[in-house]
Amino acid sequence: MAAALAEHLSARRVHVRSAGSAPTGEINPMVVEVLKERGIALGTAYPKPLSDSVVRAADVIITMGCGDSCPIFPGKRYEDWQVADPAGAPIEAVREIRDDIQARVTTLLRQILD
């Protein structure tokens, strides 16, 4: 959700990679729905495993509770966002999660694009 929001809100001025420490086999359908409400289509997005090469290539790494399973490299900007997990949540809760993530993404984009 964060990656899709970042690409959308930045008008693709940032290159975003999304990966997880324990990705599932598919994107949560509720996430697809609440992003669609904002005009964001996920298209060919799919869950991907987090790799060292992805982290090495990044300038900013946003984690969401992966703890020790996330690789750490010196000289990178890291932020750990404590965000609720949308898995199994009703759509109203997933909308709240989307709005929380959108606020965080907006703040980050203001910092890195200004």
PDB file as gemmi writes it, atoms N, CA and C in Angstrom:
CRYST1    1.000    1.000    1.000  90.00  90.00  90.00 P 1                      
ATOM      1  N   MET A   1       0.828  -1.181   0.000  1.00  0.00           N  
ATOM      2  CA  MET A   1       0.000   0.000   0.000  1.00  0.00           C  
ATOM      3  C   MET A   1       0.879   1.255   0.000  1.00  0.00           C  
ATOM      4  N   ALA A   2       1.930   1.248   0.814  1.00  0.00           N  
ATOM      5  CA  ALA A   2       2.810   2.412   0.897  1.00  0.00           C  
ATOM      6  C   ALA A   2       3.495   2.684  -0.440  1.00  0.00           C  
ATOM      7  N   ALA A   3       3.947   1.644  -1.106  1.00  0.00           N  
ATOM      8  CA  ALA A   3       4.627   1.822  -2.386  1.00  0.00           C  
ATOM      9  C   ALA A   3       3.684   2.407  -3.431  1.00  0.00           C  
ATOM     10  N   ALA A   4       2.484   1.883  -3.506  1.00  0.00           N  
ATOM     11  CA  ALA A   4       1.510   2.384  -4.482  1.00  0.00           C  
ATOM     12  C   ALA A   4       1.152   3.837  -4.189  1.00  0.00           C  
ATOM     13  N   LEU A   5       0.967   4.159  -2.920  1.00  0.00           N  
ATOM     14  CA  LEU A   5       0.657   5.540  -2.547  1.00  0.00           C  
ATOM     15  C   LEU A   5       1.829   6.467  -2.852  1.00  0.00           C  
ATOM     16  N   ALA A   6       3.055   6.032  -2.590  1.00  0.00           N  
ATOM     17  CA  ALA A   6       4.227   6.864  -2.860  1.00  0.00           C  
ATOM     18  C   ALA A   6       4.379   7.145  -4.348  1.00  0.00           C  
ATOM     19  N   GLU A   7       4.220   6.131  -5.165  1.00  0.00           N  
ATOM     20  CA  GLU A   7       4.309   6.356  -6.618  1.00  0.00           C  
ATOM     21  C   GLU A   7       3.219   7.308  -7.083  1.00  0.00           C  
ATOM     22  N   HIS A   8       2.017   7.088  -6.614  1.00  0.00           N  
ATOM     23  CA  HIS A   8       0.874   7.914  -7.020  1.00  0.00           C  
ATOM     24  C   HIS A   8       1.043   9.362  -6.553  1.00  0.00           C  
ATOM     25  N   LEU A   9       1.343   9.558  -5.293  1.00  0.00           N  
ATOM     26  CA  LEU A   9       1.419  10.907  -4.732  1.00  0.00           C  
ATOM     27  C   LEU A   9       2.637  11.687  -5.223  1.00  0.00           C  
ATOM     28  N   SER A  10       3.685  10.990  -5.623  1.00  0.00           N  
ATOM     29  CA  SER A  10       4.882  11.669  -6.135  1.00  0.00           C  
ATOM     30  C   SER A  10       4.807  11.902  -7.635  1.00  0.00           C  
ATOM     31  N   ALA A  11       3.703  11.489  -8.246  1.00  0.00           N  
ATOM     32  CA  ALA A  11       3.569  11.560  -9.705  1.00  0.00           C  
ATOM     33  C   ALA A  11       4.751  10.840 -10.363  1.00  0.00           C  
ATOM     34  N   ARG A  12       5.153   9.726  -9.746  1.00  0.00           N  
ATOM     35  CA  ARG A  12       6.243   8.866 -10.212  1.00  0.00           C  
ATOM     36  C   ARG A  12       7.606   9.572 -10.239  1.00  0.00           C  
ATOM     37  N   ARG A  13       7.777  10.589  -9.382  1.00  0.00           N  
ATOM     38  CA  ARG A  13       9.079  11.265  -9.287  1.00  0.00           C  
ATOM     39  C   ARG A  13      10.049  10.489  -8.409  1.00  0.00           C  
ATOM     40  N   VAL A  14       9.562   9.490  -7.712  1.00  0.00           N  
ATOM     41  CA  VAL A  14      10.445   8.611  -6.934  1.00  0.00           C  
ATOM     42  C   VAL A  14      10.276   7.192  -7.454  1.00  0.00           C  
ATOM     43  N   HIS A  15      11.363   6.464  -7.410  1.00  0.00           N  
ATOM     44  CA  HIS A  15      11.314   5.053  -7.808  1.00  0.00           C  
ATOM     45  C   HIS A  15      11.092   4.252  -6.534  1.00  0.00           C  
ATOM     46  N   VAL A  16      10.051   3.462  -6.516  1.00  0.00           N  
ATOM     47  CA  VAL A  16       9.665   2.733  -5.310  1.00  0.00           C  
ATOM     48  C   VAL A  16       9.784   1.237  -5.550  1.00  0.00           C  
ATOM     49  N   ARG A  17      10.386   0.570  -4.583  1.00  0.00           N  
ATOM     50  CA  ARG A  17      10.416  -0.893  -4.592  1.00  0.00           C  
ATOM     51  C   ARG A  17       9.717  -1.349  -3.329  1.00  0.00           C  
ATOM     52  N   SER A  18       8.883  -2.334  -3.467  1.00  0.00           N  
ATOM     53  CA  SER A  18       8.167  -2.869  -2.321  1.00  0.00           C  
ATOM     54  C   SER A  18       8.551  -4.328  -2.143  1.00  0.00           C  
ATOM     55  N   ALA A  19       8.855  -4.672  -0.902  1.00  0.00           N  
ATOM     56  CA  ALA A  19       9.211  -6.061  -0.599  1.00  0.00           C  
ATOM     57  C   ALA A  19       8.869  -6.334   0.852  1.00  0.00           C  
ATOM     58  N   GLY A  20       8.759  -7.595   1.169  1.00  0.00           N  
ATOM     59  CA  GLY A  20       8.419  -7.956   2.537  1.00  0.00           C  
ATOM     60  C   GLY A  20       9.334  -9.033   3.077  1.00  0.00           C  
ATOM     61  N   SER A  21       9.460  -9.060   4.400  1.00  0.00           N  
ATOM     62  CA  SER A  21      10.308 -10.074   5.019  1.00  0.00           C  
ATOM     63  C   SER A  21       9.651 -11.451   4.980  1.00  0.00           C  
ATOM     64  N   ALA A  22       8.330 -11.481   4.884  1.00  0.00           N  
ATOM     65  CA  ALA A  22       7.595 -12.749   4.766  1.00  0.00           C  
ATOM     66  C   ALA A  22       6.378 -12.521   3.874  1.00  0.00           C  
ATOM     67  N   PRO A  23       6.606 -12.289   2.565  1.00  0.00           N  
ATOM     68  CA  PRO A  23       5.483 -11.961   1.682  1.00  0.00           C  
ATOM     69  C   PRO A  23       4.509 -13.129   1.511  1.00  0.00           C  
ATOM     70  N   THR A  24       3.248 -12.772   1.367  1.00  0.00           N  
ATOM     71  CA  THR A  24       2.223 -13.782   1.118  1.00  0.00           C  
ATOM     72  C   THR A  24       2.133 -14.039  -0.381  1.00  0.00           C  
ATOM     73  N   GLY A  25       1.279 -14.924  -0.777  1.00  0.00           N  
ATOM     74  CA  GLY A  25       1.157 -15.279  -2.185  1.00  0.00           C  
ATOM     75  C   GLY A  25       0.386 -14.284  -3.030  1.00  0.00           C  
ATOM     76  N   GLU A  26      -0.366 -13.389  -2.383  1.00  0.00           N  
ATOM     77  CA  GLU A  26      -1.159 -12.434  -3.156  1.00  0.00           C  
ATOM     78  C   GLU A  26      -1.353 -11.153  -2.363  1.00  0.00           C  
ATOM     79  N   ILE A  27      -1.729 -10.103  -3.066  1.00  0.00           N  
ATOM     80  CA  ILE A  27      -2.033  -8.834  -2.412  1.00  0.00           C  
ATOM     81  C   ILE A  27      -3.434  -8.924  -1.834  1.00  0.00           C  
ATOM     82  N   ASN A  28      -3.585  -8.437  -0.621  1.00  0.00           N  
ATOM     83  CA  ASN A  28      -4.859  -8.444   0.089  1.00  0.00           C  
ATOM     84  C   ASN A  28      -5.929  -7.761  -0.769  1.00  0.00           C  
ATOM     85  N   PRO A  29      -7.033  -8.439  -1.087  1.00  0.00           N  
ATOM     86  CA  PRO A  29      -8.084  -7.842  -1.924  1.00  0.00           C  
ATOM     87  C   PRO A  29      -8.678  -6.563  -1.330  1.00  0.00           C  
ATOM     88  N   MET A  30      -8.723  -6.460  -0.004  1.00  0.00           N  
ATOM     89  CA  MET A  30      -9.225  -5.231   0.625  1.00  0.00           C  
ATOM     90  C   MET A  30      -8.282  -4.063   0.351  1.00  0.00           C  
ATOM     91  N   VAL A  31      -6.980  -4.330   0.323  1.00  0.00           N  
ATOM     92  CA  VAL A  31      -5.999  -3.299   0.003  1.00  0.00           C  
ATOM     93  C   VAL A  31      -6.204  -2.840  -1.428  1.00  0.00           C  
ATOM     94  N   VAL A  32      -6.400  -3.779  -2.332  1.00  0.00           N  
ATOM     95  CA  VAL A  32      -6.662  -3.443  -3.735  1.00  0.00           C  
ATOM     96  C   VAL A  32      -7.886  -2.527  -3.823  1.00  0.00           C  
ATOM     97  N   GLU A  33      -8.931  -2.866  -3.085  1.00  0.00           N  
ATOM     98  CA  GLU A  33     -10.180  -2.099  -3.116  1.00  0.00           C  
ATOM     99  C   GLU A  33     -10.003  -0.684  -2.575  1.00  0.00           C  
ATOM    100  N   VAL A  34      -9.349  -0.539  -1.409  1.00  0.00           N  
ATOM    101  CA  VAL A  34      -9.231   0.803  -0.829  1.00  0.00           C  
ATOM    102  C   VAL A  34      -8.280   1.688  -1.622  1.00  0.00           C  
ATOM    103  N   LEU A  35      -7.304   1.102  -2.296  1.00  0.00           N  
ATOM    104  CA  LEU A  35      -6.454   1.904  -3.178  1.00  0.00           C  
ATOM    105  C   LEU A  35      -7.219   2.312  -4.427  1.00  0.00           C  
ATOM    106  N   LYS A  36      -8.050   1.415  -4.920  1.00  0.00           N  
ATOM    107  CA  LYS A  36      -8.883   1.729  -6.090  1.00  0.00           C  
ATOM    108  C   LYS A  36      -9.793   2.926  -5.796  1.00  0.00           C  
ATOM    109  N   GLU A  37     -10.255   3.034  -4.545  1.00  0.00           N  
ATOM    110  CA  GLU A  37     -11.082   4.176  -4.148  1.00  0.00           C  
ATOM    111  C   GLU A  37     -10.335   5.497  -4.293  1.00  0.00           C  
ATOM    112  N   ARG A  38      -9.024   5.460  -4.274  1.00  0.00           N  
ATOM    113  CA  ARG A  38      -8.188   6.653  -4.453  1.00  0.00           C  
ATOM    114  C   ARG A  38      -7.671   6.780  -5.886  1.00  0.00           C  
ATOM    115  N   GLY A  39      -8.184   5.944  -6.780  1.00  0.00           N  
ATOM    116  CA  GLY A  39      -7.765   6.007  -8.174  1.00  0.00           C  
ATOM    117  C   GLY A  39      -6.439   5.327  -8.457  1.00  0.00           C  
ATOM    118  N   ILE A  40      -6.045   4.416  -7.586  1.00  0.00           N  
ATOM    119  CA  ILE A  40      -4.769   3.715  -7.737  1.00  0.00           C  
ATOM    120  C   ILE A  40      -5.050   2.254  -8.065  1.00  0.00           C  
ATOM    121  N   ALA A  41      -4.643   1.852  -9.261  1.00  0.00           N  
ATOM    122  CA  ALA A  41      -4.792   0.457  -9.680  1.00  0.00           C  
ATOM    123  C   ALA A  41      -3.460  -0.244  -9.465  1.00  0.00           C  
ATOM    124  N   LEU A  42      -3.494  -1.400  -8.831  1.00  0.00           N  
ATOM    125  CA  LEU A  42      -2.254  -2.116  -8.559  1.00  0.00           C  
ATOM    126  C   LEU A  42      -1.731  -2.887  -9.764  1.00  0.00           C  
ATOM    127  N   GLY A  43      -2.578  -3.177 -10.706  1.00  0.00           N  
ATOM    128  CA  GLY A  43      -2.130  -3.808 -11.948  1.00  0.00           C  
ATOM    129  C   GLY A  43      -1.339  -5.077 -11.737  1.00  0.00           C  
ATOM    130  N   THR A  44      -0.044  -5.033 -12.053  1.00  0.00           N  
ATOM    131  CA  THR A  44       0.788  -6.236 -12.009  1.00  0.00           C  
ATOM    132  C   THR A  44       1.567  -6.387 -10.704  1.00  0.00           C  
ATOM    133  N   ALA A  45       1.205  -5.631  -9.688  1.00  0.00           N  
ATOM    134  CA  ALA A  45       1.915  -5.729  -8.405  1.00  0.00           C  
ATOM    135  C   ALA A  45       1.731  -7.111  -7.795  1.00  0.00           C  
ATOM    136  N   TYR A  46       2.761  -7.594  -7.116  1.00  0.00           N  
ATOM    137  CA  TYR A  46       2.690  -8.876  -6.436  1.00  0.00           C  
ATOM    138  C   TYR A  46       3.666  -8.847  -5.263  1.00  0.00           C  
ATOM    139  N   PRO A  47       3.419  -9.627  -4.227  1.00  0.00           N  
ATOM    140  CA  PRO A  47       4.331  -9.654  -3.073  1.00  0.00           C  
ATOM    141  C   PRO A  47       5.693 -10.208  -3.468  1.00  0.00           C  
ATOM    142  N   LYS A  48       6.754  -9.522  -3.017  1.00  0.00           N  
ATOM    143  CA  LYS A  48       8.121  -9.934  -3.326  1.00  0.00           C  
ATOM    144  C   LYS A  48       8.928 -10.043  -2.031  1.00  0.00           C  
ATOM    145  N   PRO A  49       9.887 -10.951  -1.992  1.00  0.00           N  
ATOM    146  CA  PRO A  49      10.737 -11.058  -0.798  1.00  0.00           C  
ATOM    147  C   PRO A  49      11.739  -9.909  -0.734  1.00  0.00           C  
ATOM    148  N   LEU A  50      12.077  -9.513   0.465  1.00  0.00           N  
ATOM    149  CA  LEU A  50      13.070  -8.472   0.694  1.00  0.00           C  
ATOM    150  C   LEU A  50      14.452  -9.067   0.473  1.00  0.00           C  
ATOM    151  N   SER A  51      15.267  -8.391  -0.324  1.00  0.00           N  
ATOM    152  CA  SER A  51      16.621  -8.886  -0.591  1.00  0.00           C  
ATOM    153  C   SER A  51      17.637  -7.801  -0.251  1.00  0.00           C  
ATOM    154  N   ASP A  52      18.865  -8.226  -0.019  1.00  0.00           N  
ATOM    155  CA  ASP A  52      19.930  -7.272   0.257  1.00  0.00           C  
ATOM    156  C   ASP A  52      20.106  -6.293  -0.890  1.00  0.00           C  
ATOM    157  N   SER A  53      19.974  -6.752  -2.136  1.00  0.00           N  
ATOM    158  CA  SER A  53      20.189  -5.868  -3.281  1.00  0.00           C  
ATOM    159  C   SER A  53      19.150  -4.755  -3.339  1.00  0.00           C  
ATOM    160  N   VAL A  54      17.926  -5.037  -2.934  1.00  0.00           N  
ATOM    161  CA  VAL A  54      16.880  -4.004  -2.909  1.00  0.00           C  
ATOM    162  C   VAL A  54      17.241  -2.941  -1.880  1.00  0.00           C  
ATOM    163  N   VAL A  55      17.684  -3.372  -0.708  1.00  0.00           N  
ATOM    164  CA  VAL A  55      18.032  -2.420   0.350  1.00  0.00           C  
ATOM    165  C   VAL A  55      19.276  -1.628  -0.035  1.00  0.00           C  
ATOM    166  N   ARG A  56      20.258  -2.274  -0.621  1.00  0.00           N  
ATOM    167  CA  ARG A  56      21.484  -1.562  -1.037  1.00  0.00           C  
ATOM    168  C   ARG A  56      21.194  -0.475  -2.062  1.00  0.00           C  
ATOM    169  N   ALA A  57      20.221  -0.707  -2.928  1.00  0.00           N  
ATOM    170  CA  ALA A  57      19.901   0.252  -3.989  1.00  0.00           C  
ATOM    171  C   ALA A  57      19.065   1.432  -3.498  1.00  0.00           C  
ATOM    172  N   ALA A  58      18.521   1.334  -2.303  1.00  0.00           N  
ATOM    173  CA  ALA A  58      17.594   2.347  -1.807  1.00  0.00           C  
ATOM    174  C   ALA A  58      18.308   3.489  -1.095  1.00  0.00           C  
ATOM    175  N   ASP A  59      17.705   4.663  -1.159  1.00  0.00           N  
ATOM    176  CA  ASP A  59      18.159   5.807  -0.383  1.00  0.00           C  
ATOM    177  C   ASP A  59      17.423   5.867   0.948  1.00  0.00           C  
ATOM    178  N   VAL A  60      16.133   5.516   0.910  1.00  0.00           N  
ATOM    179  CA  VAL A  60      15.281   5.532   2.098  1.00  0.00           C  
ATOM    180  C   VAL A  60      14.617   4.163   2.212  1.00  0.00           C  
ATOM    181  N   ILE A  61      14.690   3.595   3.391  1.00  0.00           N  
ATOM    182  CA  ILE A  61      14.067   2.297   3.626  1.00  0.00           C  
ATOM    183  C   ILE A  61      13.012   2.466   4.705  1.00  0.00           C  
ATOM    184  N   ILE A  62      11.780   2.139   4.351  1.00  0.00           N  
ATOM    185  CA  ILE A  62      10.674   2.190   5.300  1.00  0.00           C  
ATOM    186  C   ILE A  62      10.348   0.757   5.672  1.00  0.00           C  
ATOM    187  N   THR A  63      10.415   0.461   6.953  1.00  0.00           N  
ATOM    188  CA  THR A  63      10.033  -0.855   7.425  1.00  0.00           C  
ATOM    189  C   THR A  63       8.738  -0.728   8.214  1.00  0.00           C  
ATOM    190  N   MET A  64       8.044  -1.823   8.295  1.00  0.00           N  
ATOM    191  CA  MET A  64       6.780  -1.840   9.025  1.00  0.00           C  
ATOM    192  C   MET A  64       6.772  -3.043   9.957  1.00  0.00           C  
ATOM    193  N   GLY A  65       7.675  -2.992  10.934  1.00  0.00           N  
ATOM    194  CA  GLY A  65       7.693  -4.021  11.957  1.00  0.00           C  
ATOM    195  C   GLY A  65       8.418  -5.297  11.604  1.00  0.00           C  
ATOM    196  N   CYS A  66       9.374  -5.258  10.692  1.00  0.00           N  
ATOM    197  CA  CYS A  66      10.062  -6.507  10.342  1.00  0.00           C  
ATOM    198  C   CYS A  66      11.190  -6.840  11.307  1.00  0.00           C  
ATOM    199  N   GLY A  67      11.553  -5.930  12.176  1.00  0.00           N  
ATOM    200  CA  GLY A  67      12.539  -6.198  13.219  1.00  0.00           C  
ATOM    201  C   GLY A  67      13.872  -6.668  12.694  1.00  0.00           C  
ATOM    202  N   ASP A  68      14.395  -7.714  13.291  1.00  0.00           N  
ATOM    203  CA  ASP A  68      15.724  -8.218  12.947  1.00  0.00           C  
ATOM    204  C   ASP A  68      15.791  -8.885  11.584  1.00  0.00           C  
ATOM    205  N   SER A  69      14.654  -9.159  10.963  1.00  0.00           N  
ATOM    206  CA  SER A  69      14.683  -9.833   9.660  1.00  0.00           C  
ATOM    207  C   SER A  69      14.987  -8.882   8.515  1.00  0.00           C  
ATOM    208  N   CYS A  70      15.004  -7.578   8.767  1.00  0.00           N  
ATOM    209  CA  CYS A  70      15.322  -6.597   7.720  1.00  0.00           C  
ATOM    210  C   CYS A  70      16.821  -6.333   7.701  1.00  0.00           C  
ATOM    211  N   PRO A  71      17.441  -6.384   6.520  1.00  0.00           N  
ATOM    212  CA  PRO A  71      18.868  -6.081   6.444  1.00  0.00           C  
ATOM    213  C   PRO A  71      19.126  -4.605   6.732  1.00  0.00           C  
ATOM    214  N   ILE A  72      20.228  -4.329   7.421  1.00  0.00           N  
ATOM    215  CA  ILE A  72      20.610  -2.964   7.767  1.00  0.00           C  
ATOM    216  C   ILE A  72      21.963  -2.665   7.127  1.00  0.00           C  
ATOM    217  N   PHE A  73      22.041  -1.552   6.415  1.00  0.00           N  
ATOM    218  CA  PHE A  73      23.283  -1.123   5.791  1.00  0.00           C  
ATOM    219  C   PHE A  73      23.600   0.304   6.227  1.00  0.00           C  
ATOM    220  N   PRO A  74      24.848   0.592   6.561  1.00  0.00           N  
ATOM    221  CA  PRO A  74      25.218   1.939   6.988  1.00  0.00           C  
ATOM    222  C   PRO A  74      24.988   2.951   5.876  1.00  0.00           C  
ATOM    223  N   GLY A  75      24.686   4.172   6.276  1.00  0.00           N  
ATOM    224  CA  GLY A  75      24.524   5.261   5.319  1.00  0.00           C  
ATOM    225  C   GLY A  75      23.144   5.363   4.703  1.00  0.00           C  
ATOM    226  N   LYS A  76      22.232   4.506   5.089  1.00  0.00           N  
ATOM    227  CA  LYS A  76      20.868   4.542   4.566  1.00  0.00           C  
ATOM    228  C   LYS A  76      19.959   5.232   5.579  1.00  0.00           C  
ATOM    229  N   ARG A  77      18.927   5.853   5.096  1.00  0.00           N  
ATOM    230  CA  ARG A  77      17.917   6.434   5.979  1.00  0.00           C  
ATOM    231  C   ARG A  77      16.851   5.371   6.226  1.00  0.00           C  
ATOM    232  N   TYR A  78      16.639   5.052   7.497  1.00  0.00           N  
ATOM    233  CA  TYR A  78      15.650   4.049   7.885  1.00  0.00           C  
ATOM    234  C   TYR A  78      14.554   4.704   8.712  1.00  0.00           C  
ATOM    235  N   GLU A  79      13.327   4.293   8.453  1.00  0.00           N  
ATOM    236  CA  GLU A  79      12.192   4.652   9.296  1.00  0.00           C  
ATOM    237  C   GLU A  79      11.373   3.392   9.496  1.00  0.00           C  
ATOM    238  N   ASP A  80      10.967   3.145  10.738  1.00  0.00           N  
ATOM    239  CA  ASP A  80      10.096   2.012  11.020  1.00  0.00           C  
ATOM    240  C   ASP A  80       8.726   2.564  11.367  1.00  0.00           C  
ATOM    241  N   TRP A  81       7.775   2.298  10.508  1.00  0.00           N  
ATOM    242  CA  TRP A  81       6.418   2.781  10.715  1.00  0.00           C  
ATOM    243  C   TRP A  81       5.609   1.690  11.402  1.00  0.00           C  
ATOM    244  N   GLN A  82       5.072   2.003  12.558  1.00  0.00           N  
ATOM    245  CA  GLN A  82       4.187   1.085  13.266  1.00  0.00           C  
ATOM    246  C   GLN A  82       2.792   1.242  12.678  1.00  0.00           C  
ATOM    247  N   VAL A  83       2.445   0.361  11.765  1.00  0.00           N  
ATOM    248  CA  VAL A  83       1.185   0.423  11.028  1.00  0.00           C  
ATOM    249  C   VAL A  83       0.431  -0.883  11.265  1.00  0.00           C  
ATOM    250  N   ALA A  84      -0.859  -0.768  11.463  1.00  0.00           N  
ATOM    251  CA  ALA A  84      -1.685  -1.964  11.654  1.00  0.00           C  
ATOM    252  C   ALA A  84      -1.652  -2.842  10.404  1.00  0.00           C  
ATOM    253  N   ASP A  85      -1.793  -4.130  10.600  1.00  0.00           N  
ATOM    254  CA  ASP A  85      -1.819  -5.088   9.502  1.00  0.00           C  
ATOM    255  C   ASP A  85      -3.245  -5.184   8.966  1.00  0.00           C  
ATOM    256  N   PRO A  86      -3.441  -4.991   7.666  1.00  0.00           N  
ATOM    257  CA  PRO A  86      -4.795  -5.067   7.120  1.00  0.00           C  
ATOM    258  C   PRO A  86      -5.333  -6.493   6.961  1.00  0.00           C  
ATOM    259  N   ALA A  87      -4.493  -7.498   7.142  1.00  0.00           N  
ATOM    260  CA  ALA A  87      -4.929  -8.891   6.959  1.00  0.00           C  
ATOM    261  C   ALA A  87      -6.100  -9.211   7.888  1.00  0.00           C  
ATOM    262  N   GLY A  88      -7.206  -9.619   7.296  1.00  0.00           N  
ATOM    263  CA  GLY A  88      -8.383 -10.022   8.051  1.00  0.00           C  
ATOM    264  C   GLY A  88      -9.210  -8.882   8.615  1.00  0.00           C  
ATOM    265  N   ALA A  89      -8.792  -7.656   8.368  1.00  0.00           N  
ATOM    266  CA  ALA A  89      -9.511  -6.493   8.904  1.00  0.00           C  
ATOM    267  C   ALA A  89     -10.705  -6.142   8.009  1.00  0.00           C  
ATOM    268  N   PRO A  90     -11.756  -5.567   8.607  1.00  0.00           N  
ATOM    269  CA  PRO A  90     -12.883  -5.112   7.791  1.00  0.00           C  
ATOM    270  C   PRO A  90     -12.470  -3.895   6.958  1.00  0.00           C  
ATOM    271  N   ILE A  91     -13.212  -3.625   5.922  1.00  0.00           N  
ATOM    272  CA  ILE A  91     -12.830  -2.567   4.988  1.00  0.00           C  
ATOM    273  C   ILE A  91     -12.686  -1.212   5.672  1.00  0.00           C  
ATOM    274  N   GLU A  92     -13.494  -0.917   6.684  1.00  0.00           N  
ATOM    275  CA  GLU A  92     -13.378   0.369   7.377  1.00  0.00           C  
ATOM    276  C   GLU A  92     -12.001   0.503   8.030  1.00  0.00           C  
ATOM    277  N   ALA A  93     -11.515  -0.581   8.625  1.00  0.00           N  
ATOM    278  CA  ALA A  93     -10.192  -0.571   9.254  1.00  0.00           C  
ATOM    279  C   ALA A  93      -9.095  -0.452   8.196  1.00  0.00           C  
ATOM    280  N   VAL A  94      -9.265  -1.114   7.057  1.00  0.00           N  
ATOM    281  CA  VAL A  94      -8.274  -1.038   5.986  1.00  0.00           C  
ATOM    282  C   VAL A  94      -8.223   0.384   5.424  1.00  0.00           C  
ATOM    283  N   ARG A  95      -9.362   1.047   5.354  1.00  0.00           N  
ATOM    284  CA  ARG A  95      -9.369   2.460   4.934  1.00  0.00           C  
ATOM    285  C   ARG A  95      -8.591   3.326   5.918  1.00  0.00           C  
ATOM    286  N   GLU A  96      -8.750   3.069   7.211  1.00  0.00           N  
ATOM    287  CA  GLU A  96      -8.006   3.825   8.223  1.00  0.00           C  
ATOM    288  C   GLU A  96      -6.506   3.578   8.099  1.00  0.00           C  
ATOM    289  N   ILE A  97      -6.131   2.345   7.824  1.00  0.00           N  
ATOM    290  CA  ILE A  97      -4.720   2.013   7.614  1.00  0.00           C  
ATOM    291  C   ILE A  97      -4.197   2.748   6.385  1.00  0.00           C  
ATOM    292  N   ARG A  98      -4.975   2.734   5.309  1.00  0.00           N  
ATOM    293  CA  ARG A  98      -4.585   3.452   4.081  1.00  0.00           C  
ATOM    294  C   ARG A  98      -4.373   4.929   4.381  1.00  0.00           C  
ATOM    295  N   ASP A  99      -5.292   5.529   5.116  1.00  0.00           N  
ATOM    296  CA  ASP A  99      -5.194   6.956   5.411  1.00  0.00           C  
ATOM    297  C   ASP A  99      -3.974   7.256   6.284  1.00  0.00           C  
ATOM    298  N   ASP A 100      -3.679   6.366   7.237  1.00  0.00           N  
ATOM    299  CA  ASP A 100      -2.491   6.514   8.079  1.00  0.00           C  
ATOM    300  C   ASP A 100      -1.237   6.456   7.213  1.00  0.00           C  
ATOM    301  N   ILE A 101      -1.159   5.459   6.355  1.00  0.00           N  
ATOM    302  CA  ILE A 101       0.008   5.310   5.479  1.00  0.00           C  
ATOM    303  C   ILE A 101       0.111   6.497   4.531  1.00  0.00           C  
ATOM    304  N   GLN A 102      -1.008   6.955   4.002  1.00  0.00           N  
ATOM    305  CA  GLN A 102      -0.974   8.097   3.088  1.00  0.00           C  
ATOM    306  C   GLN A 102      -0.411   9.338   3.780  1.00  0.00           C  
ATOM    307  N   ALA A 103      -0.795   9.578   5.027  1.00  0.00           N  
ATOM    308  CA  ALA A 103      -0.269  10.730   5.767  1.00  0.00           C  
ATOM    309  C   ALA A 103       1.244  10.599   5.951  1.00  0.00           C  
ATOM    310  N   ARG A 104       1.704   9.399   6.269  1.00  0.00           N  
ATOM    311  CA  ARG A 104       3.135   9.174   6.467  1.00  0.00           C  
ATOM    312  C   ARG A 104       3.902   9.349   5.150  1.00  0.00           C  
ATOM    313  N   VAL A 105       3.344   8.808   4.067  1.00  0.00           N  
ATOM    314  CA  VAL A 105       3.981   8.931   2.750  1.00  0.00           C  
ATOM    315  C   VAL A 105       4.047  10.407   2.334  1.00  0.00           C  
ATOM    316  N   THR A 106       2.983  11.133   2.558  1.00  0.00           N  
ATOM    317  CA  THR A 106       2.946  12.559   2.202  1.00  0.00           C  
ATOM    318  C   THR A 106       4.042  13.324   2.948  1.00  0.00           C  
ATOM    319  N   THR A 107       4.186  13.067   4.237  1.00  0.00           N  
ATOM    320  CA  THR A 107       5.237  13.715   5.027  1.00  0.00           C  
ATOM    321  C   THR A 107       6.616  13.360   4.493  1.00  0.00           C  
ATOM    322  N   LEU A 108       6.842  12.088   4.212  1.00  0.00           N  
ATOM    323  CA  LEU A 108       8.137  11.651   3.689  1.00  0.00           C  
ATOM    324  C   LEU A 108       8.436  12.302   2.339  1.00  0.00           C  
ATOM    325  N   LEU A 109       7.460  12.320   1.454  1.00  0.00           N  
ATOM    326  CA  LEU A 109       7.672  12.913   0.133  1.00  0.00           C  
ATOM    327  C   LEU A 109       8.002  14.403   0.236  1.00  0.00           C  
ATOM    328  N   ARG A 110       7.354  15.101   1.151  1.00  0.00           N  
ATOM    329  CA  ARG A 110       7.683  16.526   1.359  1.00  0.00           C  
ATOM    330  C   ARG A 110       9.137  16.682   1.779  1.00  0.00           C  
ATOM    331  N   GLN A 111       9.612  15.764   2.609  1.00  0.00           N  
ATOM    332  CA  GLN A 111      11.004  15.840   3.089  1.00  0.00           C  
ATOM    333  C   GLN A 111      12.010  15.533   1.992  1.00  0.00           C  
ATOM    334  N   ILE A 112      11.731  14.553   1.157  1.00  0.00           N  
ATOM    335  CA  ILE A 112      12.741  14.132   0.180  1.00  0.00           C  
ATOM    336  C   ILE A 112      12.620  14.833  -1.165  1.00  0.00           C  
ATOM    337  N   LEU A 113      11.471  15.406  -1.471  1.00  0.00           N  
ATOM    338  CA  LEU A 113      11.305  16.067  -2.769  1.00  0.00           C  
ATOM    339  C   LEU A 113      11.457  17.576  -2.709  1.00  0.00           C  
ATOM    340  N   ASP A 114      11.396  18.154  -1.538  1.00  0.00           N  
ATOM    341  CA  ASP A 114      11.528  19.620  -1.428  1.00  0.00           C  
ATOM    342  C   ASP A 114      12.969  20.048  -1.295  1.00  0.00           C  
TER     343      ASP A 114                                                      
END                                                                             
